[in-house]
mmCIF file of N, CA and C in Angstrom:
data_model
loop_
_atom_site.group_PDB
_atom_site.id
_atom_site.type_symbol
_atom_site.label_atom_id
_atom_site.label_comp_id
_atom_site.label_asym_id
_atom_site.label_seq_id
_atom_site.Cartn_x
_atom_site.Cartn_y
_atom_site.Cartn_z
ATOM 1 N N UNK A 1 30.808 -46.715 13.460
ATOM 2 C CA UNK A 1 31.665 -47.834 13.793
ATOM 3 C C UNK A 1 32.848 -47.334 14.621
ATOM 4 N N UNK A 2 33.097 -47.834 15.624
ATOM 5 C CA UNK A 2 34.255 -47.488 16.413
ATOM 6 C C UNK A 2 35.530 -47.896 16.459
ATOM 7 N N UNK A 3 36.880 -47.420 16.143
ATOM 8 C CA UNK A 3 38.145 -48.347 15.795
ATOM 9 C C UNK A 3 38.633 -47.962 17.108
ATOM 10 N N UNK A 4 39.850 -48.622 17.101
ATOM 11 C CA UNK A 4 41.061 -48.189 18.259
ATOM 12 C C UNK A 4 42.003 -48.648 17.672
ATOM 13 N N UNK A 5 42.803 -47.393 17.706
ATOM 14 C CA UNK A 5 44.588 -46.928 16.953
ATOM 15 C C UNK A 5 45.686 -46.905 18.323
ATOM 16 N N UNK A 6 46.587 -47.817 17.727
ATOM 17 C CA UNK A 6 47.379 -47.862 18.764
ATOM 18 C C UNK A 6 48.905 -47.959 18.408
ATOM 19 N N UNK A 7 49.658 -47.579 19.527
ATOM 20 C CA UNK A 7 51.309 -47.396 19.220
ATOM 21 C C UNK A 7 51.945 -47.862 20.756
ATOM 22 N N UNK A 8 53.093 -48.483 19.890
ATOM 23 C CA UNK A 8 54.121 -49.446 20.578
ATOM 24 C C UNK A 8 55.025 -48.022 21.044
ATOM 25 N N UNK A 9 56.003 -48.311 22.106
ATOM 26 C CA UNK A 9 56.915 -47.410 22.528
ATOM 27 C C UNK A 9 57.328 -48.697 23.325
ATOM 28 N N UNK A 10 59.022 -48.230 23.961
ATOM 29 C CA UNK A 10 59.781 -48.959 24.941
ATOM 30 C C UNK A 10 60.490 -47.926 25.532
ATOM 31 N N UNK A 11 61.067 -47.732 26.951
ATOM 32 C CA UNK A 11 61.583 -47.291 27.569
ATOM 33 C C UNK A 11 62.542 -47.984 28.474
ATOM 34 N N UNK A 12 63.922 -47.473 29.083
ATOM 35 C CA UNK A 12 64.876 -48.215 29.831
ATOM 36 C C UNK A 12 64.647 -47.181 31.225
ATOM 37 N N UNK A 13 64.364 -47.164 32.350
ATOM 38 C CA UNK A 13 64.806 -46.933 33.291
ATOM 39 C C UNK A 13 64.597 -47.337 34.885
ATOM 40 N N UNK A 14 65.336 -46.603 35.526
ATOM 41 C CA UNK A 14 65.822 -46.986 37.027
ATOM 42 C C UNK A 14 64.504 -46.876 38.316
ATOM 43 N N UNK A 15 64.495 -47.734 39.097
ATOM 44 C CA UNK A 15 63.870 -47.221 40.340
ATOM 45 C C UNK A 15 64.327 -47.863 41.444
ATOM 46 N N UNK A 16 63.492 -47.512 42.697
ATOM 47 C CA UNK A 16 63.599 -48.229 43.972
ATOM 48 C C UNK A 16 62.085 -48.708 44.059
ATOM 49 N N UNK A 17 61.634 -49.946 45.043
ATOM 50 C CA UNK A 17 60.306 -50.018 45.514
ATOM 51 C C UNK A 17 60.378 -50.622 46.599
ATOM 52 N N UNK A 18 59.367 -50.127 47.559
ATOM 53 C CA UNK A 18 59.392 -50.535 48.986
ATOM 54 C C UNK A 18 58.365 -51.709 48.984
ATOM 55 N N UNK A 19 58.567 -53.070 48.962
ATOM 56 C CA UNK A 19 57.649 -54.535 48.964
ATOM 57 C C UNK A 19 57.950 -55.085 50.221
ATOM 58 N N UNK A 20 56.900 -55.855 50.649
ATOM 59 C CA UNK A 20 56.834 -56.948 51.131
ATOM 60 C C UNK A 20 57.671 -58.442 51.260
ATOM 61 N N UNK A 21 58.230 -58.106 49.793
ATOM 62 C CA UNK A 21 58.703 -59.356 49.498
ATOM 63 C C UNK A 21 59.633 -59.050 48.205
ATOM 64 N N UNK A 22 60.852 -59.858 47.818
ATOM 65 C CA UNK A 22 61.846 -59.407 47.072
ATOM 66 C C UNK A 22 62.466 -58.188 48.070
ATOM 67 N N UNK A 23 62.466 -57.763 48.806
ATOM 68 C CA UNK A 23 63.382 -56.826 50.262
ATOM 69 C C UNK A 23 64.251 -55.944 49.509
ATOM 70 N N UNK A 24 65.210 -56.763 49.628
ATOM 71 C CA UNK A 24 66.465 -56.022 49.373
ATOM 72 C C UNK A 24 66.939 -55.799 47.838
ATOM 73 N N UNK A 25 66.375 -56.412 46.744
ATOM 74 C CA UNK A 25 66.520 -56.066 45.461
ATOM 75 C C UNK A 25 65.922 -54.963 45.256
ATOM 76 N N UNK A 26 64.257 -54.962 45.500
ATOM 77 C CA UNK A 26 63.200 -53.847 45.021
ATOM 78 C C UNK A 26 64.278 -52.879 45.650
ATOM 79 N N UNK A 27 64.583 -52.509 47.012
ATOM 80 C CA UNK A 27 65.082 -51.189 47.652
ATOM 81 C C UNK A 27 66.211 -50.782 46.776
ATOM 82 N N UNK A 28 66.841 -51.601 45.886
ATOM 83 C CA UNK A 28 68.117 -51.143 45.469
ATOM 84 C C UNK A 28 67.970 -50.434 44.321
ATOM 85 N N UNK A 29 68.753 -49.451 43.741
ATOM 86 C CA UNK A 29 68.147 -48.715 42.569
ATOM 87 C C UNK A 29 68.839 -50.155 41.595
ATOM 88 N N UNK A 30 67.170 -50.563 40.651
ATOM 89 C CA UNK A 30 67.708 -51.216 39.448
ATOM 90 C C UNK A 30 66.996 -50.748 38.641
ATOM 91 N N UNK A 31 67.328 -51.362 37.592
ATOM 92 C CA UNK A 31 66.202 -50.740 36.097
ATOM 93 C C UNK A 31 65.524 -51.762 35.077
ATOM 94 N N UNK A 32 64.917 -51.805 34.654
ATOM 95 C CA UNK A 32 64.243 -52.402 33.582
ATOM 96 C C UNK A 32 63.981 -51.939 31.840
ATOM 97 N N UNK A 33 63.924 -52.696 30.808
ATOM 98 C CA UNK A 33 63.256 -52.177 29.800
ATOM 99 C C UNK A 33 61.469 -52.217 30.458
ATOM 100 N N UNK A 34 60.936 -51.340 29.836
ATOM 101 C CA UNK A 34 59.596 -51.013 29.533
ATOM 102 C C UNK A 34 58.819 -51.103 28.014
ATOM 103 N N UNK A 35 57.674 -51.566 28.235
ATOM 104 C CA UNK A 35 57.302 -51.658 26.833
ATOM 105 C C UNK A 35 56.077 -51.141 27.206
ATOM 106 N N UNK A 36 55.460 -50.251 26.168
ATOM 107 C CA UNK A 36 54.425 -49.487 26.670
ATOM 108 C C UNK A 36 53.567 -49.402 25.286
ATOM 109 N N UNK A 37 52.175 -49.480 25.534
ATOM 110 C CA UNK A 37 51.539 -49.797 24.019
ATOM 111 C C UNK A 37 49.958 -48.738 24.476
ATOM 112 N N UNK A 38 49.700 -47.534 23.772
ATOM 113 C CA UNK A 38 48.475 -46.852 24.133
ATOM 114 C C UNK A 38 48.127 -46.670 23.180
ATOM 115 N N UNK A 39 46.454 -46.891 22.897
ATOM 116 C CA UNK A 39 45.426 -47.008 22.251
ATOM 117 C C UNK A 39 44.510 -45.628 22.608
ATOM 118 N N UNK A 40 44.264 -45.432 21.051
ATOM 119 C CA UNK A 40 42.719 -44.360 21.450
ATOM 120 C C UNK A 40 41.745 -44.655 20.254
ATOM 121 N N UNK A 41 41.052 -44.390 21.096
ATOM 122 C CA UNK A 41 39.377 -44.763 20.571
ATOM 123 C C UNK A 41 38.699 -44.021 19.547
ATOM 124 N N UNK A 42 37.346 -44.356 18.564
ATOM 125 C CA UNK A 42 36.842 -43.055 18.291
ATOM 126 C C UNK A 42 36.279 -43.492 16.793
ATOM 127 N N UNK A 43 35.790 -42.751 16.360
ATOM 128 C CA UNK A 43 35.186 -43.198 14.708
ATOM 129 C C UNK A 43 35.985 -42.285 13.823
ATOM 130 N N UNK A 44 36.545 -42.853 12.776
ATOM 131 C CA UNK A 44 37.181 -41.645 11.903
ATOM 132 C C UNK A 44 36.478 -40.765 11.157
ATOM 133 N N UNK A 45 37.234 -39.524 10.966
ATOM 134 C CA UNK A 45 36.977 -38.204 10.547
ATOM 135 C C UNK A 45 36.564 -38.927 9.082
ATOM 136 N N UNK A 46 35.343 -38.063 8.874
ATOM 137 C CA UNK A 46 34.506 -38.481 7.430
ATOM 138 C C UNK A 46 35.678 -37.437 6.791
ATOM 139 N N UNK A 47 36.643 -36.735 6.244
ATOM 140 C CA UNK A 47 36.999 -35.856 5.872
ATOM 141 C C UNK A 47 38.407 -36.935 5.777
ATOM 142 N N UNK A 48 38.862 -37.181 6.869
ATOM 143 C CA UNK A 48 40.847 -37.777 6.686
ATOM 144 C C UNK A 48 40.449 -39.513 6.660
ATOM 145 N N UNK A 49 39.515 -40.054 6.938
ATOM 146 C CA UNK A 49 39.498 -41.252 7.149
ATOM 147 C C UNK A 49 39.982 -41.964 8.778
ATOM 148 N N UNK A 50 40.671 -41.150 9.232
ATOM 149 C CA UNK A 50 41.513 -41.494 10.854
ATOM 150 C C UNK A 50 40.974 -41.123 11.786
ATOM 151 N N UNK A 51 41.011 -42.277 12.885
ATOM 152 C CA UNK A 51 40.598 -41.931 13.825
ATOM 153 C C UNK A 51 41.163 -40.777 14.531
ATOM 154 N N UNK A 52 42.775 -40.507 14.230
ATOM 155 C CA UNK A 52 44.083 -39.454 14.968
ATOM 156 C C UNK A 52 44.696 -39.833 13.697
ATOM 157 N N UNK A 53 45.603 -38.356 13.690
ATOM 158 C CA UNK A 53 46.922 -39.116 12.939
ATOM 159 C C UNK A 53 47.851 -39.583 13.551
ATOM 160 N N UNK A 54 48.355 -40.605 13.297
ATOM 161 C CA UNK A 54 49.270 -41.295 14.353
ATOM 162 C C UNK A 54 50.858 -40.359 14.314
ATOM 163 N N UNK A 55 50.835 -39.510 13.388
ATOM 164 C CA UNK A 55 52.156 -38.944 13.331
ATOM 165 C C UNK A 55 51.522 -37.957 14.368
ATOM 166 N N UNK A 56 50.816 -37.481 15.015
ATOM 167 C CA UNK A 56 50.363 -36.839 16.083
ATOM 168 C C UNK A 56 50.682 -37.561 17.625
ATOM 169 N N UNK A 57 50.501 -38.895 17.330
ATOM 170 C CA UNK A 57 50.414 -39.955 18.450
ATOM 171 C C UNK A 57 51.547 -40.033 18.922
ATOM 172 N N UNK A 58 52.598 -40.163 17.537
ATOM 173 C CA UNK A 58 53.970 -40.561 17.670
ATOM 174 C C UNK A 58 54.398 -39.311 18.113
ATOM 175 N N UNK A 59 54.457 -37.714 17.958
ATOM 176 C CA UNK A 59 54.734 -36.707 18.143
ATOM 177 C C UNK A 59 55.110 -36.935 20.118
ATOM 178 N N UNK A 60 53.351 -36.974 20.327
ATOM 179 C CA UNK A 60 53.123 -36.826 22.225
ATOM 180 C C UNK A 60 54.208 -37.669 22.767
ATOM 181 N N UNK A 61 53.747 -39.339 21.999
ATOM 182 C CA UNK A 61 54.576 -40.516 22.686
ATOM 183 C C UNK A 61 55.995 -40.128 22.784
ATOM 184 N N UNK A 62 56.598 -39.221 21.813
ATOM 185 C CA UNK A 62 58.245 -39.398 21.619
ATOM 186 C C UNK A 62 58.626 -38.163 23.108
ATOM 187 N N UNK A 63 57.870 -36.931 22.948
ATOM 188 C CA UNK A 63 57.788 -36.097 24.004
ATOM 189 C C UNK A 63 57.891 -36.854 25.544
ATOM 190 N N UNK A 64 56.765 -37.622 25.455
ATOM 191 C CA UNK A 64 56.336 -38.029 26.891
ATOM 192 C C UNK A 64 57.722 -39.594 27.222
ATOM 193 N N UNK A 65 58.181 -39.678 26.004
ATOM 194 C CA UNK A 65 59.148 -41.017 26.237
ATOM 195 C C UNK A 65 60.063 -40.024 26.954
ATOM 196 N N UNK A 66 60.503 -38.734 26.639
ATOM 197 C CA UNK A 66 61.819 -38.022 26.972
ATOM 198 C C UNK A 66 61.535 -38.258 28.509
ATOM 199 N N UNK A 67 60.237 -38.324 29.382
ATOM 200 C CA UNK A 67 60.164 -37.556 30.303
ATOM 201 C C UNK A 67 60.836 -38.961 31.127
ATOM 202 N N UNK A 68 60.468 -39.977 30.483
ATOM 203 C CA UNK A 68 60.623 -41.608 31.132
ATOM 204 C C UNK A 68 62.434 -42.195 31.196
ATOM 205 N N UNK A 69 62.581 -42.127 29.410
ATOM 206 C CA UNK A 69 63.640 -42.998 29.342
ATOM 207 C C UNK A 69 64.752 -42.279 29.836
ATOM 208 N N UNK A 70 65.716 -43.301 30.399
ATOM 209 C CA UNK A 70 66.659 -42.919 31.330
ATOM 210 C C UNK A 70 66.497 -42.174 32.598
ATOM 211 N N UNK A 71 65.386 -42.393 33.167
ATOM 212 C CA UNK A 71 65.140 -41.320 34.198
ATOM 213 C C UNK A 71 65.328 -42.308 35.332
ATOM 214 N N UNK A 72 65.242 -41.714 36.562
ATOM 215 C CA UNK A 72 65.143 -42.352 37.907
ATOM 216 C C UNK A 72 63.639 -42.255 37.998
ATOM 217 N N UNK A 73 62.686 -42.610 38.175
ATOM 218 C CA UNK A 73 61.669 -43.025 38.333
ATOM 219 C C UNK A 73 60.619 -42.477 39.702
ATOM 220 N N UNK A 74 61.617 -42.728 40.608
ATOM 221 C CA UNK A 74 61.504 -42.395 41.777
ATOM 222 C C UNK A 74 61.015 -40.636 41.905
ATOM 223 N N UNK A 75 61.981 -39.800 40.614
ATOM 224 C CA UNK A 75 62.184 -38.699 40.478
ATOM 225 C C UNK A 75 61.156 -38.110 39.815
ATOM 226 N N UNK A 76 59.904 -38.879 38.845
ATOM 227 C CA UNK A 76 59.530 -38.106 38.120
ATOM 228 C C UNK A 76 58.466 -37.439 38.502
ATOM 229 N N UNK A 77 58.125 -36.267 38.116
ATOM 230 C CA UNK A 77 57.303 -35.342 38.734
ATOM 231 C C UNK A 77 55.695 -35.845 37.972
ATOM 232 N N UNK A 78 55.209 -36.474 38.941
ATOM 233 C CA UNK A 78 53.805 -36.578 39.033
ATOM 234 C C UNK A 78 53.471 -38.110 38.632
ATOM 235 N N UNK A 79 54.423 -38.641 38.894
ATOM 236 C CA UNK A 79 54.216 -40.569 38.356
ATOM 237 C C UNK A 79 53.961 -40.774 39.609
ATOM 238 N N UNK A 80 54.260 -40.660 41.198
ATOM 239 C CA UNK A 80 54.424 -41.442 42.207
ATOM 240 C C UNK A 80 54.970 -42.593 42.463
ATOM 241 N N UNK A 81 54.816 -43.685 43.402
ATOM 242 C CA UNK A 81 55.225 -44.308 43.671
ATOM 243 C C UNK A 81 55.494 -45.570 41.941
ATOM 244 N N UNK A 82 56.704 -45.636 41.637
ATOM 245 C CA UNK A 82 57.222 -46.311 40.518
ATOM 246 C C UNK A 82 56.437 -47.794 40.192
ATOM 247 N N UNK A 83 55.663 -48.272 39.913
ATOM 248 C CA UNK A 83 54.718 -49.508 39.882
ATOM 249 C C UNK A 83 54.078 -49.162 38.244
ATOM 250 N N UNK A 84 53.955 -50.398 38.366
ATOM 251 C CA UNK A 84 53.410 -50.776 36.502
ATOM 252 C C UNK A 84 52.412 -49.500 36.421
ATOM 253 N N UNK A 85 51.456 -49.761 37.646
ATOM 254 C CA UNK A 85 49.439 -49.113 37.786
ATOM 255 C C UNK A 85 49.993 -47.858 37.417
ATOM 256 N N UNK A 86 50.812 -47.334 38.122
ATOM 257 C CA UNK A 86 51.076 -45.743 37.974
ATOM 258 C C UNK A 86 51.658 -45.487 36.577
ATOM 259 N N UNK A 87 52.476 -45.908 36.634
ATOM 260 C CA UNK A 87 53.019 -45.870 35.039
ATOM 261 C C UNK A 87 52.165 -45.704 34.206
ATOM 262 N N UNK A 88 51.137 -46.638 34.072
ATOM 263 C CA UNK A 88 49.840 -46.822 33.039
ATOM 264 C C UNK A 88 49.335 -45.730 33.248
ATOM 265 N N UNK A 89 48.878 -45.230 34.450
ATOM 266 C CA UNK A 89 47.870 -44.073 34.865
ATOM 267 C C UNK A 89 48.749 -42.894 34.487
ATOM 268 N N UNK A 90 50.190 -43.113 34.453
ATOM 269 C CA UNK A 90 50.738 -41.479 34.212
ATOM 270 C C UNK A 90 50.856 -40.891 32.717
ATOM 271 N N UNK A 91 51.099 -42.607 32.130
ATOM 272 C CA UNK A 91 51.259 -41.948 30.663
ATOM 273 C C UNK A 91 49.746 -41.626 30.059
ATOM 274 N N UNK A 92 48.898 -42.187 30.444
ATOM 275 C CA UNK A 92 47.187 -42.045 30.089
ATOM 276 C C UNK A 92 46.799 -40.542 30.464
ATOM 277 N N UNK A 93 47.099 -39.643 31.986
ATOM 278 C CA UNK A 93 47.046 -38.520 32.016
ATOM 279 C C UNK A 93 47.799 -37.672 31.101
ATOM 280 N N UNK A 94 49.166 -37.786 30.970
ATOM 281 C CA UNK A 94 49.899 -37.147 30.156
ATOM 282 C C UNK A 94 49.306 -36.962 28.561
ATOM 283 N N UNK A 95 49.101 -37.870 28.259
ATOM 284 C CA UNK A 95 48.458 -38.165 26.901
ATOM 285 C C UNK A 95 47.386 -37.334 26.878
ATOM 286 N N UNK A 96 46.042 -37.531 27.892
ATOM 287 C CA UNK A 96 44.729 -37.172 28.031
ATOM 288 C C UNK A 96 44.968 -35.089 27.791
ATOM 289 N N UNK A 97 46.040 -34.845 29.138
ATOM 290 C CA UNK A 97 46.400 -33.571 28.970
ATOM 291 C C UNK A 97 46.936 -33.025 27.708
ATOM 292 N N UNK A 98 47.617 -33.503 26.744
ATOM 293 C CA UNK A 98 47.237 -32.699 25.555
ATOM 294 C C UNK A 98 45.821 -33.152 24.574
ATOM 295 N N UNK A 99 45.231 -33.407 25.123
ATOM 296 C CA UNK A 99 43.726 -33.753 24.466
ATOM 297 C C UNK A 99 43.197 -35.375 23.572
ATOM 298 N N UNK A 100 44.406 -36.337 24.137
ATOM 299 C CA UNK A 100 43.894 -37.354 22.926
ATOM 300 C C UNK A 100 43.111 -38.341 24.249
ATOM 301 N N UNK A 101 42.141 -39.103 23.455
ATOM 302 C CA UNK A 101 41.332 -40.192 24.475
ATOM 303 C C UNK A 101 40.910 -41.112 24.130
ATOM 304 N N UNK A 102 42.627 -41.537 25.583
ATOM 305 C CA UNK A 102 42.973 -42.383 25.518
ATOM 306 C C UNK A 102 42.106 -43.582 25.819
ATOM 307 N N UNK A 103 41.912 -44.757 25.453
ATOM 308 C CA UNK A 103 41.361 -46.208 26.205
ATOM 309 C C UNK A 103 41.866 -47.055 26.437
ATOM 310 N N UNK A 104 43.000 -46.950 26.112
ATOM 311 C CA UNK A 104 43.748 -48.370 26.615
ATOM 312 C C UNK A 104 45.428 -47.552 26.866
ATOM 313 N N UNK A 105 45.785 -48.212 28.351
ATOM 314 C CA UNK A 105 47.096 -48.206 28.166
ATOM 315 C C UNK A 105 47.993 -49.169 28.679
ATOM 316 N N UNK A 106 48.947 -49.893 28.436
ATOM 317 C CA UNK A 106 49.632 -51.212 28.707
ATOM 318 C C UNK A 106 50.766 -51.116 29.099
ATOM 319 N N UNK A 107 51.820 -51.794 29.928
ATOM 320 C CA UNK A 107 53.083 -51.084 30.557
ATOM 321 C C UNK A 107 53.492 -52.475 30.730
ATOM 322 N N UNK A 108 54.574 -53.193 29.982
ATOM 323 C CA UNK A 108 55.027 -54.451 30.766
ATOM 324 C C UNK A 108 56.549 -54.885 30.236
ATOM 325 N N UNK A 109 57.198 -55.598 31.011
ATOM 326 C CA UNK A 109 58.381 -56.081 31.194
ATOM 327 C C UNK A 109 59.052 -57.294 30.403
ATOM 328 N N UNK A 110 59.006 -57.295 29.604
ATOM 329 C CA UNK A 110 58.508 -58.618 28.117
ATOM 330 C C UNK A 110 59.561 -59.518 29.580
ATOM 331 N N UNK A 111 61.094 -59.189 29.689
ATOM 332 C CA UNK A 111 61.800 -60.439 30.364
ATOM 333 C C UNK A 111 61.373 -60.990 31.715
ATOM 334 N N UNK A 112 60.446 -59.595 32.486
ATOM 335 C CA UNK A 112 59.984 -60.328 33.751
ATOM 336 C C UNK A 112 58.672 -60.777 33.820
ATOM 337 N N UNK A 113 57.844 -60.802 32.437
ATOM 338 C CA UNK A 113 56.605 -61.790 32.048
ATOM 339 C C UNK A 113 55.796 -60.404 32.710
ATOM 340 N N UNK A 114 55.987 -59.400 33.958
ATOM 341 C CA UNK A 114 54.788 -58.625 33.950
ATOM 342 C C UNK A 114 54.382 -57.357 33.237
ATOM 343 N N UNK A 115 53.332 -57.502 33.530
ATOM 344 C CA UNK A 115 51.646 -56.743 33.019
ATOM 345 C C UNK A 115 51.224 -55.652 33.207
ATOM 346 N N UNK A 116 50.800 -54.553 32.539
ATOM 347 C CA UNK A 116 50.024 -53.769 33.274
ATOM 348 C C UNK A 116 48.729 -53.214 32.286
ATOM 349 N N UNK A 117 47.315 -53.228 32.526
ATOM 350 C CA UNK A 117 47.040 -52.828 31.310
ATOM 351 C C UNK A 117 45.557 -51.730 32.470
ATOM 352 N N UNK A 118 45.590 -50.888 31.864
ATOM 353 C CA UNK A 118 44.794 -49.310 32.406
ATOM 354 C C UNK A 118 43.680 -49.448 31.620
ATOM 355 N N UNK A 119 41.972 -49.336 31.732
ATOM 356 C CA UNK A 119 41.977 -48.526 30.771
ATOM 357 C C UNK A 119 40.920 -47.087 31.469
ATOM 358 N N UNK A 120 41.022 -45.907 31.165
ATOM 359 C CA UNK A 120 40.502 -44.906 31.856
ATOM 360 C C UNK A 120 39.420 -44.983 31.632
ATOM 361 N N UNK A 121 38.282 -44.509 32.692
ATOM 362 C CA UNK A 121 36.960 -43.984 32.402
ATOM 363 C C UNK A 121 36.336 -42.960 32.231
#
């Protein structure tokens, strides 16, 4: 039987983005809360009952939050261009690179209604 275990996180920080449209706000450095929710997959260990221990989950997530919250965005080494997609895709690598696998990852803005939801293959 297959479950999926998952954990909430939020993050506050800054970027710029070069659009089409919205001009002169996106270009300006502003910031947002982030709410970020990643899931991993898997059948639990006949031995612990868990799919992960989530105090493992929470361990990476709190690490990988350092790399986010309060940061300039623009700045972080290996996110690229600052957008929900990347976001999703950076924390899913990050995660993946210390070994957990991942299937779902979600990135969204509860006050500006948007979305982002990843899931890797």
């Amino acid at each position: 039987m297959m479950y999926e275990i998952s954990q909430r996180f939020f993050f506050d920080a800054a970027h710029t983005l070069e659009r089409q449209i919205e001009v002169e706000a996106s270009r300006r450095i502003h910031g947002h809360t982030y709410d970020a929710e990643v899931a991993i997959q898997g059948e639990p260990d006949l031995s612990t009952g868990m799919v992960i221990d989530l105090g493992q989950l929470r361990l990476a997530i709190r690490q990988l939050r350092e790399s986010l919250d309060h940061m300039f965005l623009d700045e972080v080494a290996g996110l690229g261009v600052p957008t929900l997609e990347n976001l999703c895709a950076f924390i899913a690598r990050s995660l993946g690179e210390q070994g957990f696998q991942v299937s779902r990852v979600a990135v969204w803005r509860e006050r500006a209604g948007d979305r982002c939801e990843f899931r890797p293959v």
